mmCIF file of C-alpha atoms and ligand atoms in Angstrom:
data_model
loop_
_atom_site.group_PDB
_atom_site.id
_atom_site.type_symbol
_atom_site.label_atom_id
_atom_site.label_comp_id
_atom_site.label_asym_id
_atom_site.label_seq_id
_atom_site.Cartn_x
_atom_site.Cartn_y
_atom_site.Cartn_z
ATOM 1 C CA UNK M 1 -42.931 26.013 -40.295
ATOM 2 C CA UNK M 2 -40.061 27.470 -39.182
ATOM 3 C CA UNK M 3 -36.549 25.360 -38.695
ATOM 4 C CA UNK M 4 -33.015 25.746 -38.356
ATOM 5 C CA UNK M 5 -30.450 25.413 -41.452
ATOM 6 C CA UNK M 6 -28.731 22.384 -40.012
ATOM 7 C CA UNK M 7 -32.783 20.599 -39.700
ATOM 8 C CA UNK M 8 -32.778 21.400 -43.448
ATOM 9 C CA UNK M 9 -29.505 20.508 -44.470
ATOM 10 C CA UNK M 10 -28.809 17.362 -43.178
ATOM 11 C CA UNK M 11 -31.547 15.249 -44.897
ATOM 12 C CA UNK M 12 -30.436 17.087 -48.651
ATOM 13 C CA UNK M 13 -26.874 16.232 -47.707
ATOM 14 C CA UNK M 14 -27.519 12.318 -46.752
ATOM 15 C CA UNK M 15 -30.074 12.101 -49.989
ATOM 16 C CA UNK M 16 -27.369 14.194 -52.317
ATOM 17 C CA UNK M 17 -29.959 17.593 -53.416
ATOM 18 C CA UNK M 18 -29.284 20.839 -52.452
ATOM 19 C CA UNK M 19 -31.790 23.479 -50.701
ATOM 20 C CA UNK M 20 -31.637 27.021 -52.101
ATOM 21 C CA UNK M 21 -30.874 30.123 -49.991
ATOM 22 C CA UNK M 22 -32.750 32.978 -51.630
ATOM 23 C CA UNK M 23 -31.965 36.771 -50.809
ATOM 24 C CA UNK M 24 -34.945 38.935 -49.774
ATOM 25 C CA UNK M 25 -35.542 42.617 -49.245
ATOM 26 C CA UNK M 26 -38.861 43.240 -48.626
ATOM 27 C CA UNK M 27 -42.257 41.476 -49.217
ATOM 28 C CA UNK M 28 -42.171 41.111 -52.967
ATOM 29 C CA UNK M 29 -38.982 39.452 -52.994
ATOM 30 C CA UNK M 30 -40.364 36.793 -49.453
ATOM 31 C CA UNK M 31 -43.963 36.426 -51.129
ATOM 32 C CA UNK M 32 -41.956 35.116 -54.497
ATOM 33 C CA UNK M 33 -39.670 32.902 -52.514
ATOM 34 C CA UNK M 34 -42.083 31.374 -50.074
ATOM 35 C CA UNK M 35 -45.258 30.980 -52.782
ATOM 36 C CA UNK M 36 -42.500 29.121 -54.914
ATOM 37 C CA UNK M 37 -41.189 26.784 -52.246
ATOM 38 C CA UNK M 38 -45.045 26.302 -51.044
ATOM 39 C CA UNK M 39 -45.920 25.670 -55.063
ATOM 40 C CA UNK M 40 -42.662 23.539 -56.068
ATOM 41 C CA UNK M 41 -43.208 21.606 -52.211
ATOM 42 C CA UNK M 42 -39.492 22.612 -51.423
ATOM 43 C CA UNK M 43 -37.954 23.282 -48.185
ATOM 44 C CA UNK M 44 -36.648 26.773 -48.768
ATOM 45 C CA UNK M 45 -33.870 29.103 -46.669
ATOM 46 C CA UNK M 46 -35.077 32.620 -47.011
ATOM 47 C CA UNK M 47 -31.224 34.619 -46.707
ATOM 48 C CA UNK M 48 -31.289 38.527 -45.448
ATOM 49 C CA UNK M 49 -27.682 40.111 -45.586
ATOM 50 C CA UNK M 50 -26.605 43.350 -43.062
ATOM 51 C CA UNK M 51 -27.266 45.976 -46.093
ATOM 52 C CA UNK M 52 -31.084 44.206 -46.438
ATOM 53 C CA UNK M 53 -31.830 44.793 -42.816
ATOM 54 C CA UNK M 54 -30.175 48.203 -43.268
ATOM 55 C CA UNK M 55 -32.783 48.763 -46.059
ATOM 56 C CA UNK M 56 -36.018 47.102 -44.762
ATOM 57 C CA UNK M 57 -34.784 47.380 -40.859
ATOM 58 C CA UNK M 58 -34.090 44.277 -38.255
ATOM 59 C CA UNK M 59 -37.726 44.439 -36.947
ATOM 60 C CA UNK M 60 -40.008 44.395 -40.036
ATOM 61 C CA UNK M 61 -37.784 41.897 -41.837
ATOM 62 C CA UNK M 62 -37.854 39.669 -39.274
ATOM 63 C CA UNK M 63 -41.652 39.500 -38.634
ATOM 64 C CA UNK M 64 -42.504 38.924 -42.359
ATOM 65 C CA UNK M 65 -40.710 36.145 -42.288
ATOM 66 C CA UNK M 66 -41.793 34.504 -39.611
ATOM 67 C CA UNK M 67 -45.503 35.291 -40.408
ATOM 68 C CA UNK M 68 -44.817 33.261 -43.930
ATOM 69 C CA UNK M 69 -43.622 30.328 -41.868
ATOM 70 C CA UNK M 70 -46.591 30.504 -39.568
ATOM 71 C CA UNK M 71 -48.482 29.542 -42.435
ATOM 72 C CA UNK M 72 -46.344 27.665 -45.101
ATOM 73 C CA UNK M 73 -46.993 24.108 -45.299
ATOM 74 C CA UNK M 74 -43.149 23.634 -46.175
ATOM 75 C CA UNK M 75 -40.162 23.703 -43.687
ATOM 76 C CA UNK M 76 -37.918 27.527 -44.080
ATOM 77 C CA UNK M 77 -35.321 29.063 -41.993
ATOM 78 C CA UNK M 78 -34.823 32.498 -41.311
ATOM 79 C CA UNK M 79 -30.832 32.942 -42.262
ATOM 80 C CA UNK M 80 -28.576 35.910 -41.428
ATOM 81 C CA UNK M 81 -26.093 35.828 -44.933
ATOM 82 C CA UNK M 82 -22.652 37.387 -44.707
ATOM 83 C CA UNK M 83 -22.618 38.417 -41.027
ATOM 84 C CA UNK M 84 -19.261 40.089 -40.440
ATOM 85 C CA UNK M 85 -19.295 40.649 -36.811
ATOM 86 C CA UNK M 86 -20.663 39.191 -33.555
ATOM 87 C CA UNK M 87 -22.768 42.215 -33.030
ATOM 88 C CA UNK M 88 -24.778 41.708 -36.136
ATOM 89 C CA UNK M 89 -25.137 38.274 -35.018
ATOM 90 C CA UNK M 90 -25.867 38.646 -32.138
ATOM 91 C CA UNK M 91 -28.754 40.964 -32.937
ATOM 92 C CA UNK M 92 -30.300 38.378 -35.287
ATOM 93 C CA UNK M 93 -30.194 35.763 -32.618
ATOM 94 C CA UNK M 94 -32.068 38.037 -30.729
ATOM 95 C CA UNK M 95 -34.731 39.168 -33.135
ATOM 96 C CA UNK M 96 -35.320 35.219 -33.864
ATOM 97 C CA UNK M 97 -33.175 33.954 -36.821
ATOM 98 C CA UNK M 98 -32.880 30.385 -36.967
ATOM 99 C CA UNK M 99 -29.616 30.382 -39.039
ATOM 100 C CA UNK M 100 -26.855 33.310 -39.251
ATOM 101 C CA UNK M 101 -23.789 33.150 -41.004
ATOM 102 C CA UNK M 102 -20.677 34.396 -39.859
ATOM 103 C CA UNK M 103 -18.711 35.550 -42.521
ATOM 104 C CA UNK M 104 -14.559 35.769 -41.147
ATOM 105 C CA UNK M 105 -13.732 34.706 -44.717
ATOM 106 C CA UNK M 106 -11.189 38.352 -44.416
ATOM 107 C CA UNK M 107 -9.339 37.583 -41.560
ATOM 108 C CA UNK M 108 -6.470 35.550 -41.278
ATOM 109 C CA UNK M 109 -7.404 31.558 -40.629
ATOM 110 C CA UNK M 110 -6.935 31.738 -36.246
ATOM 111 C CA UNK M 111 -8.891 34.984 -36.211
ATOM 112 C CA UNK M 112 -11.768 33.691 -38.365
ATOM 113 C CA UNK M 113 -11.683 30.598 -36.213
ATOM 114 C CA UNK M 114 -11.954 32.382 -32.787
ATOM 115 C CA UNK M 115 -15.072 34.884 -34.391
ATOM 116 C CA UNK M 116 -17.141 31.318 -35.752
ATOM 117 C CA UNK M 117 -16.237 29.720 -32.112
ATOM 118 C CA UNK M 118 -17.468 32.889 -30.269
ATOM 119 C CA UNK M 119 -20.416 32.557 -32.901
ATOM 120 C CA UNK M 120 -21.352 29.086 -32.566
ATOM 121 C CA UNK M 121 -20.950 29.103 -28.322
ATOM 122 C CA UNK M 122 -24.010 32.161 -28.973
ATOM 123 C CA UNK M 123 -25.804 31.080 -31.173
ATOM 124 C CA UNK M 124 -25.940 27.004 -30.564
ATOM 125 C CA UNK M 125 -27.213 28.025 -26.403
ATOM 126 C CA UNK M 126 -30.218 29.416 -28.203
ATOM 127 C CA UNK M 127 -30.622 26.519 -30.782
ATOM 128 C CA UNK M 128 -29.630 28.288 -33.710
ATOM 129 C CA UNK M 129 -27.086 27.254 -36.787
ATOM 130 C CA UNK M 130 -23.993 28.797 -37.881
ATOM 131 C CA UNK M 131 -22.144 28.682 -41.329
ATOM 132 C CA UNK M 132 -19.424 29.898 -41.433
ATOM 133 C CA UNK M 133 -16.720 30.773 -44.845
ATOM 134 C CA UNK M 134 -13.109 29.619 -45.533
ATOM 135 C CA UNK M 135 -11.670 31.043 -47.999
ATOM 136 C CA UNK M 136 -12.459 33.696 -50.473
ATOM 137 C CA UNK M 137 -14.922 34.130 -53.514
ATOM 138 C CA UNK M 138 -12.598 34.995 -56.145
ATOM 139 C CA UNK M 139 -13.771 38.301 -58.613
ATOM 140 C CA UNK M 140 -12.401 39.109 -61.882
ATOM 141 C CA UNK M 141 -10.508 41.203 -60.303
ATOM 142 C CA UNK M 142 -8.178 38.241 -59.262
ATOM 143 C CA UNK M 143 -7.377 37.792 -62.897
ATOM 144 C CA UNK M 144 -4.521 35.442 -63.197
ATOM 145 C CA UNK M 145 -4.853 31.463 -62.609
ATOM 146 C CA UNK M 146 -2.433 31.955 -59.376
ATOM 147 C CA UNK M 147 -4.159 34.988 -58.243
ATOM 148 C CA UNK M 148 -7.644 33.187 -58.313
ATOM 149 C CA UNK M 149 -6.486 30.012 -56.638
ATOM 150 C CA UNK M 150 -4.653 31.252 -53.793
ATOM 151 C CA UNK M 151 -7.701 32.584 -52.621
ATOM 152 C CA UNK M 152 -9.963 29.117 -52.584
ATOM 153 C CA UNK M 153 -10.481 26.896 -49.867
ATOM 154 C CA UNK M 154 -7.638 24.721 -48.752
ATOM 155 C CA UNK M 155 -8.958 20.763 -48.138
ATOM 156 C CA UNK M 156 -6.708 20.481 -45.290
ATOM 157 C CA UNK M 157 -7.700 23.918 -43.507
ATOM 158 C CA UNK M 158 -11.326 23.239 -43.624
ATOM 159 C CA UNK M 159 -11.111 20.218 -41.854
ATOM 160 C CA UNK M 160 -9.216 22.010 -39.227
ATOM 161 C CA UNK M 161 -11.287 24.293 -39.218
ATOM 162 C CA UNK M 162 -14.359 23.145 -38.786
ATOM 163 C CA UNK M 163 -13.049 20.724 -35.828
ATOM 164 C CA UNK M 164 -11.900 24.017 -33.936
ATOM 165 C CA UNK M 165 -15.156 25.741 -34.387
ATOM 166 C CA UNK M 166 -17.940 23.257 -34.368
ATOM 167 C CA UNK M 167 -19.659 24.978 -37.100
ATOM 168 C CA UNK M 168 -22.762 23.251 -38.775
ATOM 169 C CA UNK M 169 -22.093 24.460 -42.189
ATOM 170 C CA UNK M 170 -19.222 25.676 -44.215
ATOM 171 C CA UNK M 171 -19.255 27.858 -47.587
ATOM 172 C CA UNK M 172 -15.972 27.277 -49.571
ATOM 173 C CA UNK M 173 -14.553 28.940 -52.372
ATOM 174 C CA UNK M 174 -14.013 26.778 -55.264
ATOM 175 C CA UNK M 175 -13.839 29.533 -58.277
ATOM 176 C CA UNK M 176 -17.554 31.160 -57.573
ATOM 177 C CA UNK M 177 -18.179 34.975 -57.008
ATOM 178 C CA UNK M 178 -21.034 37.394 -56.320
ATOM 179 C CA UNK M 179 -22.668 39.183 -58.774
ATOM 180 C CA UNK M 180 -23.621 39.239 -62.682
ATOM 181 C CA UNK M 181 -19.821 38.936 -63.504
ATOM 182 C CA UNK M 182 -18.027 36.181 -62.733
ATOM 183 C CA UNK M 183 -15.941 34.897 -65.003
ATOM 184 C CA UNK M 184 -14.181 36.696 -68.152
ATOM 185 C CA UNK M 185 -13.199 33.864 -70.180
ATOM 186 C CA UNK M 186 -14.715 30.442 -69.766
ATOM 187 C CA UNK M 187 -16.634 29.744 -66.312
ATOM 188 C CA UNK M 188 -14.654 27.332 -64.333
ATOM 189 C CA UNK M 189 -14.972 25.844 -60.951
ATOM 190 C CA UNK M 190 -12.259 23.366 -59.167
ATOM 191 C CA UNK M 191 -14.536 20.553 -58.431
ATOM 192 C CA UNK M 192 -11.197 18.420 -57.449
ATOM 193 C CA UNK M 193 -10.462 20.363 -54.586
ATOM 194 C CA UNK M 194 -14.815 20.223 -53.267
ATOM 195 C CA UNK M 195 -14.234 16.844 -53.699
ATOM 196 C CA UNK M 196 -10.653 16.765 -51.548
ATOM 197 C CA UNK M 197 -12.689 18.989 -49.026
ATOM 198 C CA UNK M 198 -15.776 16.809 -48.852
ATOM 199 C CA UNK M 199 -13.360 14.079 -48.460
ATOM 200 C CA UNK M 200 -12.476 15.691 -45.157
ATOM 201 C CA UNK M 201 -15.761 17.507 -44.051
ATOM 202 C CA UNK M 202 -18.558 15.969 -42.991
ATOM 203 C CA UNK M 203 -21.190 18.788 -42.310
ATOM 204 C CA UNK M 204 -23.087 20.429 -45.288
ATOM 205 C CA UNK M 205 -21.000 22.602 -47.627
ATOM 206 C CA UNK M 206 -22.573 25.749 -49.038
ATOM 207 C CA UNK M 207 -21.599 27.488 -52.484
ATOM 208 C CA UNK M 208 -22.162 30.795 -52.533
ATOM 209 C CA UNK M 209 -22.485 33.362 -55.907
ATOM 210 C CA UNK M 210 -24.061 30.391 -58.037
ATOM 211 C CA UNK M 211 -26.347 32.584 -60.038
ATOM 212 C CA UNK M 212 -26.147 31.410 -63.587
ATOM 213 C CA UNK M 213 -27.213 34.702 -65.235
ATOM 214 C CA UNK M 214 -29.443 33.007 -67.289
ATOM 215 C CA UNK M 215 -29.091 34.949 -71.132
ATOM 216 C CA UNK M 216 -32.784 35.123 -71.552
ATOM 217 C CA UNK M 217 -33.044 37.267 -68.297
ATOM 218 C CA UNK M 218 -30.158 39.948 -69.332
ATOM 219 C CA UNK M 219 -31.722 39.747 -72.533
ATOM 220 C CA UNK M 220 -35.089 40.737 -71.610
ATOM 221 C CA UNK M 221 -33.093 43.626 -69.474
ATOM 222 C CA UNK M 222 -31.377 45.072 -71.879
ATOM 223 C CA UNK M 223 -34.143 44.890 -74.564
ATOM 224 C CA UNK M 224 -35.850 47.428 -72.411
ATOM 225 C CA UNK M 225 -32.579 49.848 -71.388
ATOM 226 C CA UNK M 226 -30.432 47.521 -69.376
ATOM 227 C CA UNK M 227 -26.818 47.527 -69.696
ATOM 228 C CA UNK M 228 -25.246 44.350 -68.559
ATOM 229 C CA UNK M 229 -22.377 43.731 -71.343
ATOM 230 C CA UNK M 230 -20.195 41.238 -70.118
ATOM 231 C CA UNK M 231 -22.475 39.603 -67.358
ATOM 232 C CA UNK M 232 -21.752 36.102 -66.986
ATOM 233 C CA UNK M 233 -22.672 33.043 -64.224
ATOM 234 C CA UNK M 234 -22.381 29.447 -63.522
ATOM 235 C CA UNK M 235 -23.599 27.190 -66.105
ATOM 236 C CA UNK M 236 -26.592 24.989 -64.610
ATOM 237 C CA UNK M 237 -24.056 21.948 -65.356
ATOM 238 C CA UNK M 238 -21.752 22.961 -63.205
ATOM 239 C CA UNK M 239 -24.438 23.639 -60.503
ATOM 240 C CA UNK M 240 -25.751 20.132 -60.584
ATOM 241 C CA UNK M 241 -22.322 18.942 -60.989
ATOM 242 C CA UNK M 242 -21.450 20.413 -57.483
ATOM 243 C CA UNK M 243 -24.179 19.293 -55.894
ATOM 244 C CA UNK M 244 -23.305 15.833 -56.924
ATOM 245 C CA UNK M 245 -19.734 16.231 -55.373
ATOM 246 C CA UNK M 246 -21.163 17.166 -51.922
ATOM 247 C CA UNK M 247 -22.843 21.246 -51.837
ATOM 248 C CA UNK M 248 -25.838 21.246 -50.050
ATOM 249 C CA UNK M 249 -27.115 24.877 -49.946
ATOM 250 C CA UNK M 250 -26.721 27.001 -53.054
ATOM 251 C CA UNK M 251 -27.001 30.599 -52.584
ATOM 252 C CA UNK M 252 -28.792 32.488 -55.013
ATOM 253 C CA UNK M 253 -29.251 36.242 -55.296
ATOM 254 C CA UNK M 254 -28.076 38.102 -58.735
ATOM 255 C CA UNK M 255 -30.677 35.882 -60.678
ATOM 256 C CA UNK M 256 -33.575 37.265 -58.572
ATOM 257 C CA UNK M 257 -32.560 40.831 -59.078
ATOM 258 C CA UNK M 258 -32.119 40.725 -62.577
ATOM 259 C CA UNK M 259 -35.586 38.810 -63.168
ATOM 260 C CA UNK M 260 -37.211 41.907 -60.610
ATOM 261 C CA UNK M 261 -35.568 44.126 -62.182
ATOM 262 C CA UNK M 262 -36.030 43.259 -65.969
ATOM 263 C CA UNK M 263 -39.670 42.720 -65.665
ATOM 264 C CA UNK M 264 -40.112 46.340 -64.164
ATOM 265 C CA UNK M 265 -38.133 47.826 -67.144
ATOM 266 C CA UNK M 266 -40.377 45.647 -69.357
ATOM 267 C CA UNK M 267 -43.963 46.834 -67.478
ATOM 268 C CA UNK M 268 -42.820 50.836 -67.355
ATOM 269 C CA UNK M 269 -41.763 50.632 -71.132
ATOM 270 C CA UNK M 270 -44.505 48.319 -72.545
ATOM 271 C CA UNK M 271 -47.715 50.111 -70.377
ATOM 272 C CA UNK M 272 -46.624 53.697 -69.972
ATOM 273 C CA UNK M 273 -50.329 54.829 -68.494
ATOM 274 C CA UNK M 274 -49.326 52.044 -65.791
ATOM 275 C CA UNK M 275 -48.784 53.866 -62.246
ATOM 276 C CA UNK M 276 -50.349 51.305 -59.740
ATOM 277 C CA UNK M 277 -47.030 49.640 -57.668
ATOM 278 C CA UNK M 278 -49.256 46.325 -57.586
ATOM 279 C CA UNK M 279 -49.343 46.688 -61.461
ATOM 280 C CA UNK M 280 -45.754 46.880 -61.658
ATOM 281 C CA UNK M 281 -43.961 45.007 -58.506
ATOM 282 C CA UNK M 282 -46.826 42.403 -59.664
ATOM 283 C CA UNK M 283 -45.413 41.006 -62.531
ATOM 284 C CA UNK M 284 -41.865 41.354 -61.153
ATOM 285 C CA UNK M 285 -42.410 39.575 -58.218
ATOM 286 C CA UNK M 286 -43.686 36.585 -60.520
ATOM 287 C CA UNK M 287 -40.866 36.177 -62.449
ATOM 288 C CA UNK M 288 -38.656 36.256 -59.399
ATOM 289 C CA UNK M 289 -40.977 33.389 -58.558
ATOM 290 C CA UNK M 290 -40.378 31.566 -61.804
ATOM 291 C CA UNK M 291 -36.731 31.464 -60.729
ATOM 292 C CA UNK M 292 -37.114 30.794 -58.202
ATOM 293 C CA UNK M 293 -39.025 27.383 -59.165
ATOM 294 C CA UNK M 294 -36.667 26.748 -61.354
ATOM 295 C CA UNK M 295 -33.393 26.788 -59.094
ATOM 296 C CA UNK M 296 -35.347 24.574 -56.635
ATOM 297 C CA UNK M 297 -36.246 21.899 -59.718
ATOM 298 C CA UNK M 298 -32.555 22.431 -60.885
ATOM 299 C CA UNK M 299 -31.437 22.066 -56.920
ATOM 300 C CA UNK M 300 -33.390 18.734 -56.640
ATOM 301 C CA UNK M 301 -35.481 19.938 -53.474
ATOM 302 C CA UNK M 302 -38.826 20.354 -55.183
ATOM 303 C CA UNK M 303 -40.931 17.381 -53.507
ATOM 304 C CA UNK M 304 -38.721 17.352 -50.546
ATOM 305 C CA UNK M 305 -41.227 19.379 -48.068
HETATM 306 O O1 G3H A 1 -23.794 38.052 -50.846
HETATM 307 C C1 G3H A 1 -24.930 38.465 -50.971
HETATM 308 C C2 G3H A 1 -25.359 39.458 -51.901
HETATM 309 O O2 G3H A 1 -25.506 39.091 -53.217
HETATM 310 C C3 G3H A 1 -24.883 40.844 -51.655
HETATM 311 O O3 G3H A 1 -25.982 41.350 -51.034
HETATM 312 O O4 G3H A 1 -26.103 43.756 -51.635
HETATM 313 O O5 G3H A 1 -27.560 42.700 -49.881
HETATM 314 O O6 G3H A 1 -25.121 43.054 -49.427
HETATM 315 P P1 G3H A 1 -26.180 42.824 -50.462
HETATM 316 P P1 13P A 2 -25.022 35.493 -56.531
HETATM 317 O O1 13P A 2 -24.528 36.903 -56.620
HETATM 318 O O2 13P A 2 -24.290 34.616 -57.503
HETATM 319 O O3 13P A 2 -26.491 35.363 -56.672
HETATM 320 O O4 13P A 2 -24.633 34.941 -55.064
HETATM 321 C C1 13P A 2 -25.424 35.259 -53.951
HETATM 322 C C2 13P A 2 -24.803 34.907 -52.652
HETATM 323 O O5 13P A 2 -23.803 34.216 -52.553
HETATM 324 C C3 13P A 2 -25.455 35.424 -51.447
HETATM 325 O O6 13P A 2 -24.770 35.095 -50.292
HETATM 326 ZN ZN1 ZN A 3 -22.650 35.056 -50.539
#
């Protein structure tokens, strides 16, 4: 069935698990996120960013997810990821997301606050949640220990923050970024300041780029031609320490590409007569799955539908 973020959220943030938002493109990537929430008996956020509905277009995107919650026994929302402006937004509102994000994490703190309030007056008339982002994910780009800090989310801010806007849901920045390369050196997250924040928040807090980029995965990869030197997540520790401190949605998208994406490399090098897509996506879209399963045991919602 088909819910809002804030329906799923709530119950994982009162009983202290965490319910995974899992980035789709097109039907192998929705079949291997909604047959593992319907397997593991998780409630599950399927997450669609701009450049996905660019790819796979507003329309079709929107229908294949809502025909999977037609028929999943287990609650899902239908979440917008990283919208940047009220015109995206708005779009997804109309199409029938349950969830969007509004993503003002570049602007300065007043601007992002008037976009999420504009946001929230939209989208809450039609019964839809909004998360919204303070502060930046940090890359390793932002190299030095100042550099990467002055970027996170500030405890007092948020609070503000999410009193001006009315926001359901807030993703802070607490050391995490996107992608298969996130730390240089040793990964490290500031759980002191998610626990000063959660001190001072008291909606659901979402951590985004928490792929671990597992080793067995880029080792598979690069076994069969992948070159990922250097690619490095969040340990699963640190995950489940998070969640303990108060993070309630986990976003996950890097591990699910590089699982796809390894298995096809694997399939087209190991059976080089193969040419049947199912033959190929197939197998792919299984060990997405796999992850998939594995994030919602590590997550604590498996059993939670
Ligand atoms: O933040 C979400 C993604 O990992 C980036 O996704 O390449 O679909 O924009 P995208
Ligand atoms: P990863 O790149 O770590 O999977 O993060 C995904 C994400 O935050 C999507 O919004
Ligand atoms: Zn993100």
């Amino acid at each position: 069935m088909l819910v809002t973020n804030k329906e799923l959220l709530l119950p994982a943030m009162q009983k202290g698990y965490a319910v995974g938002a899992f980035n789709i493109q097109n039907l192998e990537s929705l079949l291997a996120v909604v047959e593992a929430a319907v397997e593991e008996k998780s409630p599950v956020i399927v997450a669609v960013t701009p450049s996905s509905i660019k790819y796979g277009g507003l329309a079709y995107l929107t229908k294949i997810v809502r025909t999977a919650a037609e028929s999943a026994p287990v609650p899902m929302s239908l979440h917008l990821d990283h919208g940047k402006d009220f015109e995206t937004v708005s779009k997804c509102v109309e199409a029938g997301f349950t969830s969007v994000m509004i993503d003002g994490s570049f602007l300065k703190f007043e601007e992002n606050i008037a976009l999420t309030k504009r946001v929230v007056d939209l989208a809450h008339a039609k019964g839809v949640s909004v998360e919204a982002e303070l502060g930046r994910l940090a890359g390793v780009e932002e190299s030095t220990v100042e550099e990467r800090e002055a970027v996170l989310t500030d405890p007092d801010s948020a609070k503000e923050f999410v009193e001006q806007t009315g926001v359901d849901t807030l993703a802070v920045a607490i050391g995490t970024s996107h992608g298969a390369y996130k730390f240089k050196g040793e990964a490290k997250l500031d759980f002191e300041r998610l626990r000063l924040i959660r001190e001072r928040v008291n909606i659901p807090l979402v951590l985004h780029g928490a792929s671990s980029v597992p080793q067995w995965i880029i080792q598979k990869a690069v076994k069969y031609g992948a070159e990922l030197a250097g690619a490095k997540g969040i340990p699963e520790e640190h995950i489940k320490k998070a969640i303990s401190l108060g993070i309630s949605k986990i976003n996950i998208d890097t591990d699910l590409r590089l699982a796809f994406t390894a298995t096809i490399r694997e399939v087209l090098s190991t059976k080089p007569k193969e040419f049947d897509p199912r033959k190929i996506l197939g197998p792919a879209k299984e060990a997405m799955k796999e992850v998939v399963k594995s994030k919602m045991r590590l997550f604590g919602s498996s059993g939670k539908a």
